PDB file of C-alpha atoms in Angstrom:
ATOM      1  CA  MET A  47     -50.192  18.987   4.253  1.00 51.00           C
ATOM      2  CA  ALA A  48     -49.849  20.061   0.511  1.00 51.00           C
ATOM      3  CA  SER A  49     -46.769  22.638   1.950  1.00 53.00           C
ATOM      4  CA  SER A  50     -45.444  19.681   4.169  1.00 52.00           C
ATOM      5  CA  THR A  51     -45.628  17.409   0.696  1.00 54.00           C
ATOM      6  CA  HIS A  52     -44.240  19.982  -1.240  1.00 53.00           C
ATOM      7  CA  ALA A  53     -41.042  20.419   1.183  1.00 49.00           C
ATOM      8  CA  SER A  54     -40.382  16.534   1.107  1.00 51.00           C
ATOM      9  CA  ALA A  55     -40.129  16.961  -2.741  1.00 50.00           C
ATOM     10  CA  SER A  56     -37.878  20.047  -2.550  1.00 51.00           C
ATOM     11  CA  VAL A  57     -35.251  17.796  -0.169  1.00 49.00           C
ATOM     12  CA  ALA A  58     -35.953  14.724  -2.401  1.00 52.00           C
ATOM     13  CA  GLU A  59     -34.947  16.566  -5.652  1.00 57.00           C
ATOM     14  CA  PRO A  60     -31.530  17.761  -4.302  1.00 59.00           C
ATOM     15  CA  ARG A  61     -30.469  14.263  -3.119  1.00 59.00           C
ATOM     16  CA  ALA A  62     -31.648  12.695  -6.500  1.00 58.00           C
ATOM     17  CA  LEU A  63     -29.683  15.662  -8.389  1.00 55.00           C
ATOM     18  CA  ASP A  64     -26.532  14.818  -6.253  1.00 62.00           C
ATOM     19  CA  ALA A  65     -26.899  11.148  -6.599  1.00 63.00           C
ATOM     20  CA  ARG A  66     -27.507  11.424 -10.432  1.00 70.00           C
ATOM     21  CA  ARG A  67     -24.282  13.894 -10.600  1.00 69.00           C
ATOM     22  CA  VAL A  68     -22.133  10.959  -8.229  1.00 63.00           C
ATOM     23  CA  GLY A  69     -22.945   7.997 -10.827  1.00 66.00           C
ATOM     24  CA  VAL A  70     -22.251  10.436 -13.907  1.00 65.00           C
ATOM     25  CA  ALA A  71     -18.852  11.660 -11.982  1.00 65.00           C
ATOM     26  CA  LEU A  72     -18.360   7.739 -11.365  1.00 69.00           C
ATOM     27  CA  PHE A  73     -19.361   6.486 -15.253  1.00 67.00           C
ATOM     28  CA  ARG A  74     -16.594   9.343 -16.259  1.00 73.00           C
ATOM     29  CA  VAL A  75     -13.845   7.772 -14.034  1.00 67.00           C
ATOM     30  CA  VAL A  76     -14.801   4.198 -15.411  1.00 72.00           C
ATOM     31  CA  ARG A  77     -14.911   5.164 -18.898  1.00 75.00           C
ATOM     32  CA  ARG A  78     -11.568   7.056 -18.923  1.00 75.00           C
ATOM     33  CA  TYR A  79      -9.768   4.499 -16.822  1.00 71.00           C
ATOM     34  CA  PRO A  80     -11.261   1.251 -17.170  1.00 80.00           C
ATOM     35  CA  PHE A  81      -8.220  -0.926 -16.314  1.00 80.00           C
ATOM     36  CA  PRO A  82      -7.436   0.996 -13.171  1.00 78.00           C
ATOM     37  CA  CYS A  83     -10.845   0.588 -12.246  1.00 82.00           C
ATOM     38  CA  LEU A  84     -10.760  -3.057 -12.460  1.00 86.00           C
ATOM     39  CA  VAL A  85      -7.554  -3.629 -10.374  1.00 85.00           C
ATOM     40  CA  THR A  86      -8.997  -1.209  -7.750  1.00 86.00           C
ATOM     41  CA  LEU A  87     -11.980  -3.949  -7.696  1.00 88.00           C
ATOM     42  CA  VAL A  88      -9.539  -6.679  -7.267  1.00 87.00           C
ATOM     43  CA  LEU A  89      -7.599  -4.324  -4.976  1.00 88.00           C
ATOM     44  CA  PHE A  90     -10.780  -4.344  -2.848  1.00 89.00           C
ATOM     45  CA  LEU A  91     -11.974  -8.069  -2.986  1.00 90.00           C
ATOM     46  CA  ILE A  92      -8.326  -8.863  -1.408  1.00 88.00           C
ATOM     47  CA  GLY A  93      -8.606  -6.115   0.907  1.00 88.00           C
ATOM     48  CA  ALA A  94     -11.925  -7.011   1.904  1.00 89.00           C
ATOM     49  CA  GLY A  95     -11.416 -10.791   2.246  1.00 87.00           C
ATOM     50  CA  SER A  96      -8.279 -10.424   4.683  1.00 87.00           C
ATOM     51  CA  GLY A  97      -9.763  -8.153   6.590  1.00 86.00           C
ATOM     52  CA  LEU A  98     -13.066  -9.877   7.119  1.00 88.00           C
ATOM     53  CA  ALA A  99     -11.191 -13.168   7.444  1.00 85.00           C
ATOM     54  CA  ASP A 100     -12.792 -13.756  10.723  1.00 85.00           C
ATOM     55  CA  PHE A 101     -16.234 -13.959   9.086  1.00 88.00           C
ATOM     56  CA  VAL A 102     -15.059 -15.486   5.703  1.00 85.00           C
ATOM     57  CA  ALA A 103     -12.556 -17.903   6.000  1.00 84.00           C
ATOM     58  CA  PRO A 104     -13.942 -21.651   6.343  1.00 87.00           C
ATOM     59  CA  TYR A 105     -11.156 -22.978   8.971  1.00 85.00           C
ATOM     60  CA  ASP A 106      -8.933 -21.740  11.631  1.00 85.00           C
ATOM     61  CA  PRO A 107      -5.784 -20.872   9.894  1.00 84.00           C
ATOM     62  CA  ASN A 108      -3.943 -23.098  12.400  1.00 83.00           C
ATOM     63  CA  ALA A 109      -6.170 -25.733  12.643  1.00 82.00           C
ATOM     64  CA  ILE A 110      -3.724 -28.823  12.225  1.00 84.00           C
ATOM     65  CA  ASN A 111      -5.613 -32.014  10.629  1.00 84.00           C
ATOM     66  CA  PRO A 112      -2.607 -34.657   9.534  1.00 82.00           C
ATOM     67  CA  ALA A 113      -5.181 -36.884   7.801  1.00 82.00           C
ATOM     68  CA  ASP A 114      -5.785 -34.119   5.117  1.00 81.00           C
ATOM     69  CA  ARG A 115      -2.806 -32.795   4.642  1.00 83.00           C
ATOM     70  CA  LEU A 116      -0.963 -32.057   1.042  1.00 82.00           C
ATOM     71  CA  GLN A 117      -4.584 -32.443  -0.462  1.00 82.00           C
ATOM     72  CA  GLY A 118      -4.841 -30.687  -4.107  1.00 80.00           C
ATOM     73  CA  PRO A 119      -7.808 -28.301  -4.459  1.00 82.00           C
ATOM     74  CA  ASN A 120     -11.251 -29.458  -4.158  1.00 83.00           C
ATOM     75  CA  SER A 121     -14.443 -29.045  -2.895  1.00 82.00           C
ATOM     76  CA  THR A 122     -13.616 -29.180   0.721  1.00 82.00           C
ATOM     77  CA  TYR A 123     -10.315 -27.361   0.712  1.00 81.00           C
ATOM     78  CA  TRP A 124     -10.071 -24.736  -2.448  1.00 83.00           C
ATOM     79  CA  MET A 125      -6.657 -24.116  -2.635  1.00 85.00           C
ATOM     80  CA  GLY A 126      -5.998 -27.325  -0.826  1.00 82.00           C
ATOM     81  CA  THR A 127      -3.892 -28.252   2.289  1.00 84.00           C
ATOM     82  CA  ASP A 128      -0.574 -27.749   3.255  1.00 82.00           C
ATOM     83  CA  ALA A 129       2.182 -30.453   5.179  1.00 80.00           C
ATOM     84  CA  LEU A 130       0.204 -30.052   7.981  1.00 82.00           C
ATOM     85  CA  GLY A 131      -3.389 -30.503   6.787  1.00 81.00           C
ATOM     86  CA  ARG A 132      -4.173 -26.567   7.309  1.00 86.00           C
ATOM     87  CA  ASP A 133      -6.635 -25.055   4.881  1.00 86.00           C
ATOM     88  CA  VAL A 134      -4.552 -23.033   2.358  1.00 87.00           C
ATOM     89  CA  PHE A 135      -7.344 -20.628   1.382  1.00 88.00           C
ATOM     90  CA  THR A 136      -7.716 -19.560   4.760  1.00 88.00           C
ATOM     91  CA  ARG A 137      -3.964 -18.967   5.613  1.00 89.00           C
ATOM     92  CA  VAL A 138      -4.046 -16.837   2.243  1.00 89.00           C
ATOM     93  CA  LEU A 139      -6.751 -14.687   4.061  1.00 90.00           C
ATOM     94  CA  TYR A 140      -5.002 -14.474   7.314  1.00 89.00           C
ATOM     95  CA  GLY A 141      -1.848 -14.184   5.093  1.00 88.00           C
ATOM     96  CA  GLY A 142      -3.178 -10.902   3.468  1.00 88.00           C
ATOM     97  CA  ARG A 143      -4.247  -9.506   6.393  1.00 88.00           C
ATOM     98  CA  ALA A 144      -0.914  -9.886   8.005  1.00 86.00           C
ATOM     99  CA  SER A 145       0.826  -8.664   4.958  1.00 88.00           C
ATOM    100  CA  LEU A 146      -1.406  -5.743   3.987  1.00 89.00           C
ATOM    101  CA  GLY A 147      -1.532  -4.688   7.772  1.00 89.00           C
ATOM    102  CA  VAL A 148       2.135  -4.598   8.271  1.00 88.00           C
ATOM    103  CA  SER A 149       2.985  -2.679   4.538  1.00 89.00           C
ATOM    104  CA  VAL A 150       0.111  -0.386   5.002  1.00 90.00           C
ATOM    105  CA  THR A 151       1.113   0.824   8.430  1.00 91.00           C
ATOM    106  CA  SER A 152       4.919   1.322   7.256  1.00 91.00           C
ATOM    107  CA  VAL A 153       4.358   2.940   3.816  1.00 91.00           C
ATOM    108  CA  ALA A 154       2.089   5.228   6.492  1.00 91.00           C
ATOM    109  CA  LEU A 155       4.616   5.544   8.903  1.00 92.00           C
ATOM    110  CA  GLY A 156       7.249   6.138   6.292  1.00 90.00           C
ATOM    111  CA  VAL A 157       5.453   8.687   4.111  1.00 89.00           C
ATOM    112  CA  VAL A 158       4.365  10.707   6.913  1.00 90.00           C
ATOM    113  CA  VAL A 159       8.140  11.037   8.152  1.00 91.00           C
ATOM    114  CA  ALA A 160       9.269  11.460   5.168  1.00 90.00           C
ATOM    115  CA  THR A 161       7.084  14.182   3.917  1.00 88.00           C
ATOM    116  CA  ALA A 162       7.811  16.113   7.114  1.00 89.00           C
ATOM    117  CA  VAL A 163      11.231  16.075   6.781  1.00 89.00           C
ATOM    118  CA  GLY A 164      11.316  16.452   2.864  1.00 88.00           C
ATOM    119  CA  LEU A 165       9.233  19.652   2.985  1.00 87.00           C
ATOM    120  CA  VAL A 166      10.763  21.337   6.220  1.00 87.00           C
ATOM    121  CA  SER A 167      14.372  20.681   4.322  1.00 86.00           C
ATOM    122  CA  GLY A 168      13.193  21.893   0.985  1.00 83.00           C
ATOM    123  CA  ALA A 169      11.866  24.886   2.719  1.00 80.00           C
ATOM    124  CA  LEU A 170      14.726  25.803   4.705  1.00 81.00           C
ATOM    125  CA  GLY A 171      17.408  24.758   2.627  1.00 78.00           C
ATOM    126  CA  GLY A 172      21.228  25.716   4.112  1.00 81.00           C
ATOM    127  CA  TRP A 173      22.989  23.524   6.150  1.00 85.00           C
ATOM    128  CA  PHE A 174      20.100  21.955   7.461  1.00 85.00           C
ATOM    129  CA  ASP A 175      19.106  20.734   3.650  1.00 83.00           C
ATOM    130  CA  VAL A 176      22.411  19.548   3.100  1.00 87.00           C
ATOM    131  CA  LEU A 177      22.701  17.337   6.466  1.00 90.00           C
ATOM    132  CA  VAL A 178      19.444  15.599   5.339  1.00 86.00           C
ATOM    133  CA  GLN A 179      20.483  15.087   1.632  1.00 87.00           C
ATOM    134  CA  ARG A 180      23.633  13.443   3.209  1.00 88.00           C
ATOM    135  CA  ILE A 181      21.686  11.252   5.620  1.00 87.00           C
ATOM    136  CA  VAL A 182      19.218  10.215   2.578  1.00 86.00           C
ATOM    137  CA  ASP A 183      22.077   9.438   0.244  1.00 85.00           C
ATOM    138  CA  MET A 184      23.329   6.899   2.576  1.00 84.00           C
ATOM    139  CA  LEU A 185      20.041   5.366   3.208  1.00 82.00           C
ATOM    140  CA  MET A 186      19.860   5.145  -0.664  1.00 82.00           C
ATOM    141  CA  ALA A 187      23.125   3.451  -1.052  1.00 81.00           C
ATOM    142  CA  PHE A 188      21.726   0.388   0.833  1.00 78.00           C
ATOM    143  CA  PRO A 189      18.796  -1.815  -1.001  1.00 78.00           C
ATOM    144  CA  GLY A 190      16.129  -1.617   1.445  1.00 76.00           C
ATOM    145  CA  LEU A 191      15.713  -5.293   1.632  1.00 79.00           C
ATOM    146  CA  ILE A 192      19.179  -5.431   2.877  1.00 81.00           C
ATOM    147  CA  ILE A 193      18.454  -2.851   5.499  1.00 80.00           C
ATOM    148  CA  VAL A 194      15.250  -4.492   6.716  1.00 83.00           C
ATOM    149  CA  ILE A 195      17.152  -7.819   7.339  1.00 81.00           C
ATOM    150  CA  SER A 196      19.936  -6.395   9.159  1.00 81.00           C
ATOM    151  CA  LEU A 197      17.806  -4.522  11.664  1.00 82.00           C
ATOM    152  CA  THR A 198      15.653  -7.386  11.832  1.00 80.00           C
ATOM    153  CA  ALA A 199      18.429  -9.460  12.278  1.00 78.00           C
ATOM    154  CA  PHE A 200      20.025  -7.386  15.168  1.00 79.00           C
ATOM    155  CA  PHE A 201      16.975  -5.906  16.808  1.00 78.00           C
ATOM    156  CA  GLY A 202      14.443  -9.265  16.792  1.00 73.00           C
ATOM    157  CA  THR A 203      11.775 -10.074  14.594  1.00 74.00           C
ATOM    158  CA  SER A 204       8.291  -8.698  16.236  1.00 79.00           C
ATOM    159  CA  VAL A 205       5.637  -7.289  13.704  1.00 82.00           C
ATOM    160  CA  SER A 206       5.694  -3.723  15.408  1.00 83.00           C
ATOM    161  CA  LEU A 207       9.826  -3.555  14.938  1.00 86.00           C
ATOM    162  CA  LEU A 208       9.179  -4.879  10.978  1.00 86.00           C
ATOM    163  CA  VAL A 209       6.974  -1.851  10.464  1.00 88.00           C
ATOM    164  CA  VAL A 210       9.256   0.436  11.504  1.00 88.00           C
ATOM    165  CA  VAL A 211      12.512  -0.962   9.681  1.00 88.00           C
ATOM    166  CA  ILE A 212      10.101  -1.061   6.281  1.00 88.00           C
ATOM    167  CA  ALA A 213       9.687   2.383   6.931  1.00 89.00           C
ATOM    168  CA  ILE A 214      13.013   3.455   7.348  1.00 88.00           C
ATOM    169  CA  ALA A 215      13.888   1.718   4.568  1.00 86.00           C
ATOM    170  CA  LEU A 216      11.420   3.625   2.471  1.00 86.00           C
ATOM    171  CA  LEU A 217      12.168   7.033   3.800  1.00 87.00           C
ATOM    172  CA  GLY A 218      15.199   7.861   1.216  1.00 84.00           C
ATOM    173  CA  GLY A 219      12.830   8.296  -2.044  1.00 84.00           C
ATOM    174  CA  GLY A 220      10.083   9.379   0.072  1.00 86.00           C
ATOM    175  CA  ILE A 221      12.411  12.366   1.689  1.00 88.00           C
ATOM    176  CA  ARG A 222      13.509  13.115  -2.275  1.00 88.00           C
ATOM    177  CA  ILE A 223      10.034  13.223  -3.812  1.00 86.00           C
ATOM    178  CA  SER A 224       8.824  15.539  -1.070  1.00 86.00           C
ATOM    179  CA  ARG A 225      11.689  17.723  -0.926  1.00 87.00           C
ATOM    180  CA  ALA A 226      11.218  18.627  -4.811  1.00 86.00           C
ATOM    181  CA  ALA A 227       7.780  19.176  -4.522  1.00 82.00           C
ATOM    182  CA  ALA A 228       8.322  21.277  -1.893  1.00 83.00           C
ATOM    183  CA  ILE A 229      11.496  23.474  -3.491  1.00 83.00           C
ATOM    184  CA  GLN A 230       9.364  23.908  -7.100  1.00 82.00           C
ATOM    185  CA  VAL A 231       6.175  24.922  -4.860  1.00 79.00           C
ATOM    186  CA  GLY A 232       8.246  27.180  -3.110  1.00 75.00           C
ATOM    187  CA  SER A 233       9.547  29.024  -5.946  1.00 76.00           C
ATOM    188  CA  GLN A 234       6.197  30.339  -7.279  1.00 76.00           C
ATOM    189  CA  PRO A 235       5.327  34.085  -6.770  1.00 79.00           C
ATOM    190  CA  TYR A 236       2.572  33.258  -4.038  1.00 76.00           C
ATOM    191  CA  ILE A 237       5.173  31.830  -1.965  1.00 75.00           C
ATOM    192  CA  GLU A 238       7.169  35.025  -2.247  1.00 76.00           C
ATOM    193  CA  ALA A 239       3.788  37.409  -1.647  1.00 79.00           C
ATOM    194  CA  ALA A 240       3.086  35.138   1.411  1.00 75.00           C
ATOM    195  CA  ARG A 241       6.762  35.635   3.075  1.00 76.00           C
ATOM    196  CA  THR A 242       6.496  39.176   2.005  1.00 78.00           C
ATOM    197  CA  ILE A 243       3.506  39.733   3.852  1.00 79.00           C
ATOM    198  CA  GLY A 244       4.971  37.923   6.870  1.00 74.00           C
ATOM    199  CA  ALA A 245       3.878  34.741   6.731  1.00 72.00           C
ATOM    200  CA  THR A 246       6.098  32.193   8.988  1.00 77.00           C
ATOM    201  CA  THR A 247       7.985  29.331   7.352  1.00 76.00           C
ATOM    202  CA  PRO A 248       5.523  26.703   9.388  1.00 79.00           C
ATOM    203  CA  ARG A 249       2.666  28.577   7.902  1.00 81.00           C
ATOM    204  CA  ILE A 250       3.782  28.302   4.524  1.00 79.00           C
ATOM    205  CA  ILE A 251       4.987  24.661   4.486  1.00 80.00           C
ATOM    206  CA  VAL A 252       1.527  23.897   6.098  1.00 80.00           C
ATOM    207  CA  ARG A 253      -1.196  25.861   4.095  1.00 80.00           C
ATOM    208  CA  HIS A 254       0.536  26.444   0.987  1.00 78.00           C
ATOM    209  CA  ILE A 255       3.469  24.091   0.164  1.00 81.00           C
ATOM    210  CA  LEU A 256       1.801  20.723   1.987  1.00 82.00           C
ATOM    211  CA  PRO A 257      -1.455  20.971  -0.354  1.00 81.00           C
ATOM    212  CA  ASN A 258       0.223  21.333  -3.412  1.00 79.00           C
ATOM    213  CA  ALA A 259       2.866  18.745  -2.683  1.00 80.00           C
ATOM    214  CA  LEU A 260       0.484  16.044  -1.880  1.00 81.00           C
ATOM    215  CA  PRO A 261      -0.470  14.788  -5.363  1.00 81.00           C
ATOM    216  CA  PRO A 262       3.040  13.777  -6.118  1.00 82.00           C
ATOM    217  CA  ILE A 263       3.509  12.262  -2.354  1.00 84.00           C
ATOM    218  CA  MET A 264      -0.019  10.170  -2.931  1.00 84.00           C
ATOM    219  CA  VAL A 265       1.293   8.946  -5.850  1.00 83.00           C
ATOM    220  CA  ILE A 266       4.674   7.780  -4.457  1.00 84.00           C
ATOM    221  CA  ALA A 267       2.721   6.386  -1.269  1.00 86.00           C
ATOM    222  CA  THR A 268       0.972   4.070  -3.837  1.00 86.00           C
ATOM    223  CA  ALA A 269       3.931   2.605  -5.678  1.00 85.00           C
ATOM    224  CA  TYR A 270       5.626   2.148  -2.405  1.00 88.00           C
ATOM    225  CA  LEU A 271       2.775   0.319  -1.270  1.00 89.00           C
ATOM    226  CA  GLY A 272       3.480  -2.560  -3.548  1.00 87.00           C
ATOM    227  CA  VAL A 273       7.496  -2.290  -2.635  1.00 88.00           C
ATOM    228  CA  ALA A 274       6.746  -2.549   1.141  1.00 89.00           C
ATOM    229  CA  ILE A 275       4.282  -6.188   0.261  1.00 90.00           C
ATOM    230  CA  LEU A 276       7.682  -7.250  -1.838  1.00 89.00           C
ATOM    231  CA  ILE A 277       9.901  -6.402   0.809  1.00 88.00           C
ATOM    232  CA  GLU A 278       7.746  -8.124   3.766  1.00 87.00           C
ATOM    233  CA  ALA A 279       7.203 -11.049   1.572  1.00 86.00           C
ATOM    234  CA  SER A 280      10.842 -11.378   1.003  1.00 85.00           C
ATOM    235  CA  VAL A 281      12.085 -11.118   4.679  1.00 86.00           C
ATOM    236  CA  SER A 282       9.060 -13.528   5.757  1.00 83.00           C
ATOM    237  CA  PHE A 283      10.415 -15.920   3.444  1.00 82.00           C
ATOM    238  CA  LEU A 284      13.752 -15.834   4.622  1.00 80.00           C
ATOM    239  CA  GLY A 285      12.528 -16.038   8.209  1.00 79.00           C
ATOM    240  CA  TYR A 286      13.255 -12.368   9.322  1.00 79.00           C
ATOM    241  CA  GLY A 287       9.507 -11.591   9.213  1.00 77.00           C
ATOM    242  CA  ILE A 288       6.191 -12.264  10.479  1.00 79.00           C
ATOM    243  CA  GLN A 289       6.785 -15.736  12.333  1.00 78.00           C
ATOM    244  CA  PRO A 290       4.997 -18.803  12.753  1.00 76.00           C
ATOM    245  CA  PRO A 291       2.294 -20.311  13.151  1.00 77.00           C
ATOM    246  CA  ALA A 292       0.950 -16.955  12.389  1.00 78.00           C
ATOM    247  CA  ALA A 293       0.164 -17.033   8.070  1.00 81.00           C
ATOM    248  CA  SER A 294       1.754 -14.369   5.661  1.00 83.00           C
ATOM    249  CA  TRP A 295       2.347 -14.777   2.027  1.00 85.00           C
ATOM    250  CA  GLY A 296       5.851 -14.563   2.446  1.00 83.00           C
ATOM    251  CA  PHE A 297       6.116 -17.197   4.990  1.00 82.00           C
ATOM    252  CA  MET A 298       3.717 -19.330   2.919  1.00 83.00           C
ATOM    253  CA  LEU A 299       6.222 -19.265   0.063  1.00 81.00           C
ATOM    254  CA  GLY A 300       9.111 -20.352   2.433  1.00 76.00           C
ATOM    255  CA  ALA A 301      10.639 -23.675   2.954  1.00 66.00           C
ATOM    256  CA  GLU A 302       7.669 -25.839   2.940  1.00 67.00           C
ATOM    257  CA  ALA A 303       6.241 -24.480  -0.366  1.00 70.00           C
ATOM    258  CA  ARG A 304       9.652 -25.049  -1.700  1.00 73.00           C
ATOM    259  CA  ILE A 305       9.976 -28.769  -0.206  1.00 74.00           C
ATOM    260  CA  HIS A 306       6.673 -29.657  -2.107  1.00 72.00           C
ATOM    261  CA  MET A 307       6.909 -27.345  -4.653  1.00 72.00           C
ATOM    262  CA  ILE A 308       7.273 -29.834  -7.482  1.00 72.00           C
ATOM    263  CA  GLU A 309       4.576 -32.466  -6.168  1.00 75.00           C
ATOM    264  CA  GLN A 310       2.263 -29.730  -4.831  1.00 79.00           C
ATOM    265  CA  PRO A 311       2.469 -26.427  -6.928  1.00 80.00           C
ATOM    266  CA  TRP A 312      -0.454 -25.035  -5.099  1.00 80.00           C
ATOM    267  CA  LEU A 313       1.467 -24.659  -2.051  1.00 82.00           C
ATOM    268  CA  SER A 314       3.214 -22.008  -3.699  1.00 83.00           C
ATOM    269  CA  VAL A 315       0.931 -20.536  -6.639  1.00 85.00           C
ATOM    270  CA  TRP A 316      -1.609 -19.160  -4.471  1.00 87.00           C
ATOM    271  CA  PRO A 317       0.361 -17.269  -2.289  1.00 88.00           C
ATOM    272  CA  GLY A 318       2.663 -15.968  -5.294  1.00 88.00           C
ATOM    273  CA  LEU A 319      -0.509 -15.200  -7.180  1.00 90.00           C
ATOM    274  CA  ALA A 320      -1.726 -13.233  -4.324  1.00 90.00           C
ATOM    275  CA  ILE A 321       1.468 -11.076  -4.191  1.00 90.00           C
ATOM    276  CA  PHE A 322       1.358 -10.540  -7.619  1.00 91.00           C
ATOM    277  CA  LEU A 323      -2.045  -9.436  -7.861  1.00 91.00           C
ATOM    278  CA  THR A 324      -1.659  -7.239  -4.832  1.00 91.00           C
ATOM    279  CA  VAL A 325       1.912  -5.642  -6.383  1.00 90.00           C
ATOM    280  CA  PHE A 326       0.265  -5.014  -9.600  1.00 90.00           C
ATOM    281  CA  SER A 327      -2.651  -3.605  -8.606  1.00 89.00           C
ATOM    282  CA  PHE A 328      -1.065  -1.079  -6.781  1.00 89.00           C
ATOM    283  CA  ASN A 329       1.697   0.222  -9.364  1.00 87.00           C
ATOM    284  CA  ILE A 330      -1.117   0.157 -12.005  1.00 87.00           C
ATOM    285  CA  ILE A 331      -3.149   2.689  -9.879  1.00 86.00           C
ATOM    286  CA  GLY A 332      -0.133   4.651  -8.830  1.00 82.00           C
ATOM    287  CA  ASP A 333      -0.072   5.099 -12.834  1.00 80.00           C
ATOM    288  CA  ALA A 334      -3.616   6.045 -12.926  1.00 80.00           C
ATOM    289  CA  LEU A 335      -2.928   8.814  -9.977  1.00 79.00           C
ATOM    290  CA  ARG A 336       0.108  10.044 -11.617  1.00 76.00           C
ATOM    291  CA  ASP A 337      -1.699  10.544 -14.920  1.00 73.00           C
ATOM    292  CA  ALA A 338      -4.752  12.003 -13.082  1.00 73.00           C
ATOM    293  CA  PHE A 339      -2.800  14.749 -11.308  1.00 67.00           C
ATOM    294  CA  ASP A 340      -0.123  15.322 -14.127  1.00 62.00           C
ATOM    295  CA  PRO A 341      -1.880  18.020 -16.361  1.00 54.00           C
ATOM    296  CA  ARG A 342       0.080  17.683 -19.544  1.00 51.00           C
ATOM    297  CA  LEU A 343      -1.419  13.653 -19.216  1.00 48.00           C
ATOM    298  CA  ARG A 344      -4.877  14.784 -18.211  1.00 51.00           C
ATOM    299  CA  GLY A 345      -6.253  15.285 -21.824  1.00 49.00           C
ATOM    300  CA  ALA A 346      -4.402  12.680 -23.597  1.00 48.00           C
ATOM    301  CA  GLY A 347      -5.806   9.673 -24.413  1.00 44.00           C
TER     302      GLY A 347
END
């Protein structure tokens, strides 16, 4: 019996030490990056509210109630109602699900493709690298918003197509960043040593170049999340993005909000504030990641 109690205490003690280490590490992160941690919390609340909109939202986002149209914020409708009597708070939550879903998916797709193409381009060099860079030059010659509007106007306005075209608009910068990281890492002596002992190019890319190129890729991905939200909001605002009756932050800023902007400013304030907080949070987190990954900045402050 005594040995069993001693064994239980031995198991509990390492767990307590691990929990203490995690707590100390979190405290150090919060102390070093208080403002990024704060905006991370804000971003988490926005994402959680949008993801759990089915359980958090008090009303159906598409339920029309003409008797309650254009009401200001009150105890029943926290953010007021729109011209069809729909609850603005509910639609902001569901709009966040649509806007964040499209943005996160498009950035994930774009970063994966851009990383693969950029790393291969930087590692191989030669005619393939030249060809890829000329394509990147053409992509970056057009503003991302123009690319998205042009493709959605030509091919349609489905959500899956919107994800793909936003990813295409983000490819140029991602390829440039990953290619630069591949060239920088590829010039290191241990890469030459790996080639000397017979390591193949795919193995060098996957085992050596990719892990060392991940920090700048993560930073650019975080920054692109804010860019993707702005692009999605812009195309939805212009009518080329997510279509009614589905809610999105950009669409909520569209014609209806503009018509009633003077008399009912909350129609544009709430979705606009959601866009601002989300994009601002992603930008601050991206800056914090850059500082954390950059050895020249890690010891500053």
